[in-house]
Amino acid sequence: MEETIKDPPTSAVLLDHCHFSQVIFNSVEKFYIPGGDVTCHYTFTQHFIPRRKDWIGIFRVGWKTTREYYTFMWVTLPIDLNNKSAKQQEVQFKAYYLPKDDEYYQFCYVDEDGVVRGASIPFQFRPENEEDILVVTTQGEVEEIEQHNKELCKENQELKDSCISLQKQNSDMQAELQKKQEELETLQSINKKLELKVKEQKDYWETELLQLKEQNQKMSSENEKMGIRVDQLQAQLSTQEKEMEKLVQGDQDKTEQLEQLKKENDHLFLSLTEQDQKKLEQTVEQMKQNETTAMKKQQELMDENFDLSKRLSENEIICNALQRQKERLEGENDLLKRENSRLLSYMGLDFNSLPYQVPTSDEGGARQNPGLAYGNPYSGIQESSSPSPLSIKKCPICKADDICDHTLEQQQMQPLCFNCPICDKIFPATEKQIFEDHVFCHSL
């Protein structure tokens, strides 16, 4: 038996688990002459793929496992299995390692798992003219040979039946493999469509999230501007309150002076003599004129005080309205933040890990009014920190570049219509939403 550095892979697999139809042996002789090299020709079937440690062994007929080989040779792997010529291979056994007896042997192809993938027809090693030699055998030997031939014929028939069964099994496996390949192609097509759909949905979510970020940034900027405007109005209101207190104090001083003059007049009228009567009358007349002048001035101060009170109440109304807008804007900003958080959590992102963070404005604290469809209609006038001279209309009375008391008085005196503070366009009271949209367009 051949001596090798490394034994081939074998197994104890029985014949019932072997696949003899995957490798076909061609041009196998009935006998080979002893002392000469033997060339074994074989062909791979369509679906069989050889591996590096596959081998071909010579087995004595009647073997049970692949461990019972007499000698073997390693299989040479073809370069290109798709080539037709690569399917046909051969291996040569040296004469030194071949059997020396006249028993029946056969070639078997064994893969690296020790499983037989093909087997040849039986053959013998004997001289060519051995048929002409007269052999004298006993009756027992003849019966033994006949019994051995019957067993070989029976085993050959079993091998043929097994080969047919394996061929049928191979065709069924090929049909099933074809079906599986078609199913795999269908699944791959569906998978590609799903991947495209997921990508489109992801792009849509990213676009929507970017729009929400931009909208949130714009609203935060508007909230900051609104807070600055509220602070300015509050400072203006405080200044007007101080001026009104000064005017009231001045009015009280004038009244006290008038009362003091009256008392002095009465006192002088009682103390004067008849000689000073004329001078007294002149003095009284002058005092009456002074009193009349003081009364007129007092009336003017009272009228001015009334106007200041009216303006103060209007400023308080505006301040209250701005405060309500501030609270509504805070509510809408919170809703937008929750919507952003919901979208980010739906996409599996963290709000704090984004490269852009929405700015917060704690100073002023004013936010967009959620009740208006397009935000605060006066945001273009009240919120701009550096307004354009083309976008702000001056007051026709005091020539101020901002909303003044005269503008507020005009707005209070037009309850039945809305007048655009920028282009003087008039809208009926029933078109309030259109008026708000029109004013909002000036701030874009």
PDB file of C-alpha atoms in Angstrom, residues 88-278:
ATOM      1  CA  GLN A  88     -12.649  16.125 -17.894  1.00  0.00           C
ATOM      2  CA  GLN A  89      -9.680  15.238 -15.687  1.00  0.00           C
ATOM      3  CA  GLU A  90      -7.199  12.391 -15.282  1.00  0.00           C
ATOM      4  CA  VAL A  91      -4.765  11.081 -12.686  1.00  0.00           C
ATOM      5  CA  GLN A  92      -1.967   8.535 -13.071  1.00  0.00           C
ATOM      6  CA  PHE A  93      -1.158   5.729 -10.604  1.00  0.00           C
ATOM      7  CA  LYS A  94       2.444   4.518 -10.577  1.00  0.00           C
ATOM      8  CA  ALA A  95       3.004   0.767 -11.110  1.00  0.00           C
ATOM      9  CA  TYR A  96       4.974   0.439  -7.883  1.00  0.00           C
ATOM     10  CA  TYR A  97       1.902   1.243  -5.764  1.00  0.00           C
ATOM     11  CA  LEU A  98      -0.627  -0.905  -7.692  1.00  0.00           C
ATOM     12  CA  PRO A  99      -1.989  -4.244  -6.387  1.00  0.00           C
ATOM     13  CA  LYS A 100      -0.106  -7.421  -7.343  1.00  0.00           C
ATOM     14  CA  ASP A 101      -2.981  -9.920  -7.026  1.00  0.00           C
ATOM     15  CA  ASP A 102      -5.793 -10.697  -9.490  1.00  0.00           C
ATOM     16  CA  GLU A 103      -8.670  -9.532  -7.276  1.00  0.00           C
ATOM     17  CA  TYR A 104     -11.328  -7.158  -8.602  1.00  0.00           C
ATOM     18  CA  TYR A 105     -10.758  -3.465  -7.863  1.00  0.00           C
ATOM     19  CA  GLN A 106     -12.465  -0.180  -8.753  1.00  0.00           C
ATOM     20  CA  PHE A 107     -11.707   3.584  -8.756  1.00  0.00           C
ATOM     21  CA  CYS A 108     -13.566   5.732  -6.202  1.00  0.00           C
ATOM     22  CA  TYR A 109     -13.650   9.574  -5.995  1.00  0.00           C
ATOM     23  CA  VAL A 110     -13.668  10.710  -2.332  1.00  0.00           C
ATOM     24  CA  ASP A 111     -14.120  14.381  -1.270  1.00  0.00           C
ATOM     25  CA  GLU A 112     -12.374  16.099   1.635  1.00  0.00           C
ATOM     26  CA  ASP A 113     -15.252  15.106   3.956  1.00  0.00           C
ATOM     27  CA  GLY A 114     -14.551  11.409   3.285  1.00  0.00           C
ATOM     28  CA  VAL A 115     -17.746  10.924   1.226  1.00  0.00           C
ATOM     29  CA  VAL A 116     -17.658   8.916  -2.026  1.00  0.00           C
ATOM     30  CA  ARG A 117     -18.841  11.034  -5.000  1.00  0.00           C
ATOM     31  CA  GLY A 118     -18.220   8.493  -7.817  1.00  0.00           C
ATOM     32  CA  ALA A 119     -17.180   4.855  -8.475  1.00  0.00           C
ATOM     33  CA  SER A 120     -15.999   2.973 -11.604  1.00  0.00           C
ATOM     34  CA  ILE A 121     -16.804  -0.481 -12.872  1.00  0.00           C
ATOM     35  CA  PRO A 122     -14.661  -3.345 -11.436  1.00  0.00           C
ATOM     36  CA  PHE A 123     -11.357  -4.302 -13.124  1.00  0.00           C
ATOM     37  CA  GLN A 124      -8.417  -6.690 -12.557  1.00  0.00           C
ATOM     38  CA  PHE A 125      -4.634  -6.561 -12.678  1.00  0.00           C
ATOM     39  CA  ARG A 126      -3.540  -9.545 -14.814  1.00  0.00           C
ATOM     40  CA  PRO A 127      -1.495 -10.280 -17.978  1.00  0.00           C
ATOM     41  CA  GLU A 128      -3.102  -9.824 -21.380  1.00  0.00           C
ATOM     42  CA  ASN A 129      -2.764 -13.504 -22.438  1.00  0.00           C
ATOM     43  CA  GLU A 130      -4.046 -14.879 -19.200  1.00  0.00           C
ATOM     44  CA  GLU A 131      -7.198 -16.069 -20.954  1.00  0.00           C
ATOM     45  CA  ASP A 132      -5.121 -18.550 -23.060  1.00  0.00           C
ATOM     46  CA  ILE A 133      -3.612 -20.224 -20.011  1.00  0.00           C
ATOM     47  CA  LEU A 134      -5.250 -23.431 -18.954  1.00  0.00           C
ATOM     48  CA  VAL A 135      -6.178 -23.208 -15.328  1.00  0.00           C
ATOM     49  CA  VAL A 136      -6.919 -26.349 -13.394  1.00  0.00           C
ATOM     50  CA  THR A 137      -9.192 -25.716 -10.494  1.00  0.00           C
ATOM     51  CA  THR A 138     -11.092 -27.938  -8.156  1.00  0.00           C
ATOM     52  CA  GLN A 139     -14.851 -28.120  -7.974  1.00  0.00           C
ATOM     53  CA  GLY A 140     -14.813 -26.190  -4.706  1.00  0.00           C
ATOM     54  CA  GLU A 141     -12.832 -23.356  -6.220  1.00  0.00           C
ATOM     55  CA  VAL A 142     -15.223 -23.210  -9.184  1.00  0.00           C
ATOM     56  CA  GLU A 143     -18.208 -23.043  -6.876  1.00  0.00           C
ATOM     57  CA  GLU A 144     -16.474 -20.375  -4.833  1.00  0.00           C
ATOM     58  CA  ILE A 145     -15.746 -18.322  -7.975  1.00  0.00           C
ATOM     59  CA  GLU A 146     -19.327 -18.726  -9.176  1.00  0.00           C
ATOM     60  CA  GLN A 147     -20.610 -17.645  -5.778  1.00  0.00           C
ATOM     61  CA  HIS A 148     -18.242 -14.684  -5.855  1.00  0.00           C
ATOM     62  CA  ASN A 149     -19.443 -13.756  -9.368  1.00  0.00           C
ATOM     63  CA  LYS A 150     -23.067 -13.921  -8.224  1.00  0.00           C
ATOM     64  CA  GLU A 151     -22.253 -11.638  -5.326  1.00  0.00           C
ATOM     65  CA  LEU A 152     -20.473  -9.264  -7.677  1.00  0.00           C
ATOM     66  CA  CYS A 153     -23.420  -9.285 -10.078  1.00  0.00           C
ATOM     67  CA  LYS A 154     -25.805  -8.642  -7.225  1.00  0.00           C
ATOM     68  CA  GLU A 155     -23.619  -5.848  -5.880  1.00  0.00           C
ATOM     69  CA  ASN A 156     -23.331  -4.420  -9.393  1.00  0.00           C
ATOM     70  CA  GLN A 157     -27.116  -4.424  -9.728  1.00  0.00           C
ATOM     71  CA  GLU A 158     -27.415  -2.725  -6.370  1.00  0.00           C
ATOM     72  CA  LEU A 159     -24.925  -0.115  -7.475  1.00  0.00           C
ATOM     73  CA  LYS A 160     -26.888   0.474 -10.687  1.00  0.00           C
ATOM     74  CA  ASP A 161     -30.132   0.862  -8.730  1.00  0.00           C
ATOM     75  CA  SER A 162     -28.401   3.215  -6.324  1.00  0.00           C
ATOM     76  CA  CYS A 163     -27.014   5.195  -9.258  1.00  0.00           C
ATOM     77  CA  ILE A 164     -30.500   5.553 -10.792  1.00  0.00           C
ATOM     78  CA  SER A 165     -31.905   6.629  -7.447  1.00  0.00           C
ATOM     79  CA  LEU A 166     -29.084   9.131  -7.010  1.00  0.00           C
ATOM     80  CA  GLN A 167     -29.611  10.517 -10.503  1.00  0.00           C
ATOM     81  CA  LYS A 168     -33.303  10.993  -9.776  1.00  0.00           C
ATOM     82  CA  GLN A 169     -32.437  12.574  -6.439  1.00  0.00           C
ATOM     83  CA  ASN A 170     -29.923  14.819  -8.193  1.00  0.00           C
ATOM     84  CA  SER A 171     -32.522  15.983 -10.738  1.00  0.00           C
ATOM     85  CA  ASP A 172     -34.999  16.697  -7.936  1.00  0.00           C
ATOM     86  CA  MET A 173     -32.347  18.630  -6.046  1.00  0.00           C
ATOM     87  CA  GLN A 174     -31.507  20.618  -9.189  1.00  0.00           C
ATOM     88  CA  ALA A 175     -35.183  21.494  -9.719  1.00  0.00           C
ATOM     89  CA  GLU A 176     -35.500  22.532  -6.084  1.00  0.00           C
ATOM     90  CA  LEU A 177     -32.278  24.540  -6.356  1.00  0.00           C
ATOM     91  CA  GLN A 178     -33.641  26.334  -9.436  1.00  0.00           C
ATOM     92  CA  LYS A 179     -36.833  27.136  -7.563  1.00  0.00           C
ATOM     93  CA  LYS A 180     -34.861  28.419  -4.583  1.00  0.00           C
ATOM     94  CA  GLN A 181     -32.757  30.601  -6.874  1.00  0.00           C
ATOM     95  CA  GLU A 182     -35.894  32.112  -8.401  1.00  0.00           C
ATOM     96  CA  GLU A 183     -37.295  32.774  -4.916  1.00  0.00           C
ATOM     97  CA  LEU A 184     -33.957  34.321  -3.916  1.00  0.00           C
ATOM     98  CA  GLU A 185     -34.030  36.646  -6.944  1.00  0.00           C
ATOM     99  CA  THR A 186     -37.599  37.662  -6.091  1.00  0.00           C
ATOM    100  CA  LEU A 187     -36.638  38.365  -2.479  1.00  0.00           C
ATOM    101  CA  GLN A 188     -33.602  40.360  -3.603  1.00  0.00           C
ATOM    102  CA  SER A 189     -35.812  42.485  -5.883  1.00  0.00           C
ATOM    103  CA  ILE A 190     -38.275  43.102  -3.037  1.00  0.00           C
ATOM    104  CA  ASN A 191     -35.371  43.942  -0.718  1.00  0.00           C
ATOM    105  CA  LYS A 192     -34.017  46.528  -3.184  1.00  0.00           C
ATOM    106  CA  LYS A 193     -37.443  48.161  -3.471  1.00  0.00           C
ATOM    107  CA  LEU A 194     -37.767  48.277   0.317  1.00  0.00           C
ATOM    108  CA  GLU A 195     -34.287  49.791   0.639  1.00  0.00           C
ATOM    109  CA  LEU A 196     -35.187  52.505  -1.901  1.00  0.00           C
ATOM    110  CA  LYS A 197     -38.434  53.214  -0.073  1.00  0.00           C
ATOM    111  CA  VAL A 198     -36.646  53.422   3.294  1.00  0.00           C
ATOM    112  CA  LYS A 199     -34.068  55.788   1.801  1.00  0.00           C
ATOM    113  CA  GLU A 200     -36.770  58.045   0.344  1.00  0.00           C
ATOM    114  CA  GLN A 201     -38.635  58.095   3.676  1.00  0.00           C
ATOM    115  CA  LYS A 202     -35.430  58.919   5.519  1.00  0.00           C
ATOM    116  CA  ASP A 203     -34.682  61.791   3.130  1.00  0.00           C
ATOM    117  CA  TYR A 204     -38.226  63.099   3.605  1.00  0.00           C
ATOM    118  CA  TRP A 205     -37.854  63.005   7.409  1.00  0.00           C
ATOM    119  CA  GLU A 206     -34.504  64.768   7.247  1.00  0.00           C
ATOM    120  CA  THR A 207     -35.988  67.514   5.023  1.00  0.00           C
ATOM    121  CA  GLU A 208     -38.947  67.947   7.357  1.00  0.00           C
ATOM    122  CA  LEU A 209     -36.660  68.088  10.384  1.00  0.00           C
ATOM    123  CA  LEU A 210     -34.493  70.742   8.697  1.00  0.00           C
ATOM    124  CA  GLN A 211     -37.571  72.837   7.930  1.00  0.00           C
ATOM    125  CA  LEU A 212     -38.721  72.568  11.542  1.00  0.00           C
ATOM    126  CA  LYS A 213     -35.267  73.625  12.732  1.00  0.00           C
ATOM    127  CA  GLU A 214     -35.324  76.682  10.456  1.00  0.00           C
ATOM    128  CA  GLN A 215     -38.851  77.576  11.563  1.00  0.00           C
ATOM    129  CA  ASN A 216     -37.884  77.165  15.223  1.00  0.00           C
ATOM    130  CA  GLN A 217     -34.804  79.351  14.715  1.00  0.00           C
ATOM    131  CA  LYS A 218     -36.905  82.056  13.036  1.00  0.00           C
ATOM    132  CA  MET A 219     -39.480  81.993  15.842  1.00  0.00           C
ATOM    133  CA  SER A 220     -36.753  82.169  18.482  1.00  0.00           C
ATOM    134  CA  SER A 221     -35.296  85.255  16.765  1.00  0.00           C
ATOM    135  CA  GLU A 222     -38.729  86.835  16.603  1.00  0.00           C
ATOM    136  CA  ASN A 223     -39.289  86.055  20.283  1.00  0.00           C
ATOM    137  CA  GLU A 224     -36.048  87.794  21.211  1.00  0.00           C
ATOM    138  CA  LYS A 225     -37.012  90.869  19.184  1.00  0.00           C
ATOM    139  CA  MET A 226     -40.495  90.894  20.745  1.00  0.00           C
ATOM    140  CA  GLY A 227     -38.933  90.714  24.229  1.00  0.00           C
ATOM    141  CA  ILE A 228     -36.699  93.708  23.441  1.00  0.00           C
ATOM    142  CA  ARG A 229     -39.722  95.654  22.189  1.00  0.00           C
ATOM    143  CA  VAL A 230     -41.701  94.827  25.348  1.00  0.00           C
ATOM    144  CA  ASP A 231     -38.811  96.070  27.484  1.00  0.00           C
ATOM    145  CA  GLN A 232     -38.716  99.327  25.494  1.00  0.00           C
ATOM    146  CA  LEU A 233     -42.466  99.865  25.918  1.00  0.00           C
ATOM    147  CA  GLN A 234     -42.230  99.149  29.630  1.00  0.00           C
ATOM    148  CA  ALA A 235     -39.387 101.684  29.978  1.00  0.00           C
ATOM    149  CA  GLN A 236     -41.411 104.236  27.982  1.00  0.00           C
ATOM    150  CA  LEU A 237     -44.468 103.588  30.154  1.00  0.00           C
ATOM    151  CA  SER A 238     -42.391 104.088  33.310  1.00  0.00           C
ATOM    152  CA  THR A 239     -41.054 107.408  31.965  1.00  0.00           C
ATOM    153  CA  GLN A 240     -44.559 108.632  31.133  1.00  0.00           C
ATOM    154  CA  GLU A 241     -45.780 107.663  34.592  1.00  0.00           C
ATOM    155  CA  LYS A 242     -43.007 109.747  36.147  1.00  0.00           C
ATOM    156  CA  GLU A 243     -43.871 112.733  33.907  1.00  0.00           C
ATOM    157  CA  MET A 244     -47.542 112.418  34.837  1.00  0.00           C
ATOM    158  CA  GLU A 245     -46.639 112.382  38.538  1.00  0.00           C
ATOM    159  CA  LYS A 246     -44.631 115.585  38.025  1.00  0.00           C
ATOM    160  CA  LEU A 247     -47.586 117.267  36.246  1.00  0.00           C
ATOM    161  CA  VAL A 248     -50.026 116.237  38.986  1.00  0.00           C
ATOM    162  CA  GLN A 249     -47.647 117.577  41.618  1.00  0.00           C
ATOM    163  CA  GLY A 250     -47.353 120.866  39.696  1.00  0.00           C
ATOM    164  CA  ASP A 251     -51.156 121.135  39.491  1.00  0.00           C
ATOM    165  CA  GLN A 252     -51.431 120.635  43.219  1.00  0.00           C
ATOM    166  CA  ASP A 253     -48.811 123.367  43.815  1.00  0.00           C
ATOM    167  CA  LYS A 254     -50.706 125.776  41.557  1.00  0.00           C
ATOM    168  CA  THR A 255     -53.956 125.077  43.420  1.00  0.00           C
ATOM    169  CA  GLU A 256     -52.303 125.697  46.786  1.00  0.00           C
ATOM    170  CA  GLN A 257     -50.870 128.977  45.504  1.00  0.00           C
ATOM    171  CA  LEU A 258     -54.321 130.046  44.290  1.00  0.00           C
ATOM    172  CA  GLU A 259     -55.867 129.234  47.635  1.00  0.00           C
ATOM    173  CA  GLN A 260     -53.141 131.197  49.376  1.00  0.00           C
ATOM    174  CA  LEU A 261     -53.769 134.194  47.118  1.00  0.00           C
ATOM    175  CA  LYS A 262     -57.483 134.043  47.912  1.00  0.00           C
ATOM    176  CA  LYS A 263     -56.790 134.060  51.617  1.00  0.00           C
ATOM    177  CA  GLU A 264     -54.393 136.981  51.270  1.00  0.00           C
ATOM    178  CA  ASN A 265     -56.976 138.852  49.189  1.00  0.00           C
ATOM    179  CA  ASP A 266     -59.662 138.417  51.842  1.00  0.00           C
ATOM    180  CA  HIS A 267     -57.270 139.468  54.537  1.00  0.00           C
ATOM    181  CA  LEU A 268     -56.253 142.602  52.630  1.00  0.00           C
ATOM    182  CA  PHE A 269     -59.857 143.430  51.814  1.00  0.00           C
ATOM    183  CA  LEU A 270     -60.727 143.536  55.531  1.00  0.00           C
ATOM    184  CA  SER A 271     -57.658 145.497  56.574  1.00  0.00           C
ATOM    185  CA  LEU A 272     -57.737 148.220  53.921  1.00  0.00           C
ATOM    186  CA  THR A 273     -58.987 151.700  54.767  1.00  0.00           C
ATOM    187  CA  GLU A 274     -61.294 153.802  52.713  1.00  0.00           C
ATOM    188  CA  GLN A 275     -58.351 155.833  51.392  1.00  0.00           C
ATOM    189  CA  ASP A 276     -56.860 152.709  49.889  1.00  0.00           C
ATOM    190  CA  GLN A 277     -60.200 151.517  48.483  1.00  0.00           C
ATOM    191  CA  LYS A 278     -59.403 152.507  44.923  1.00  0.00           C
TER     192      LYS A 278
END
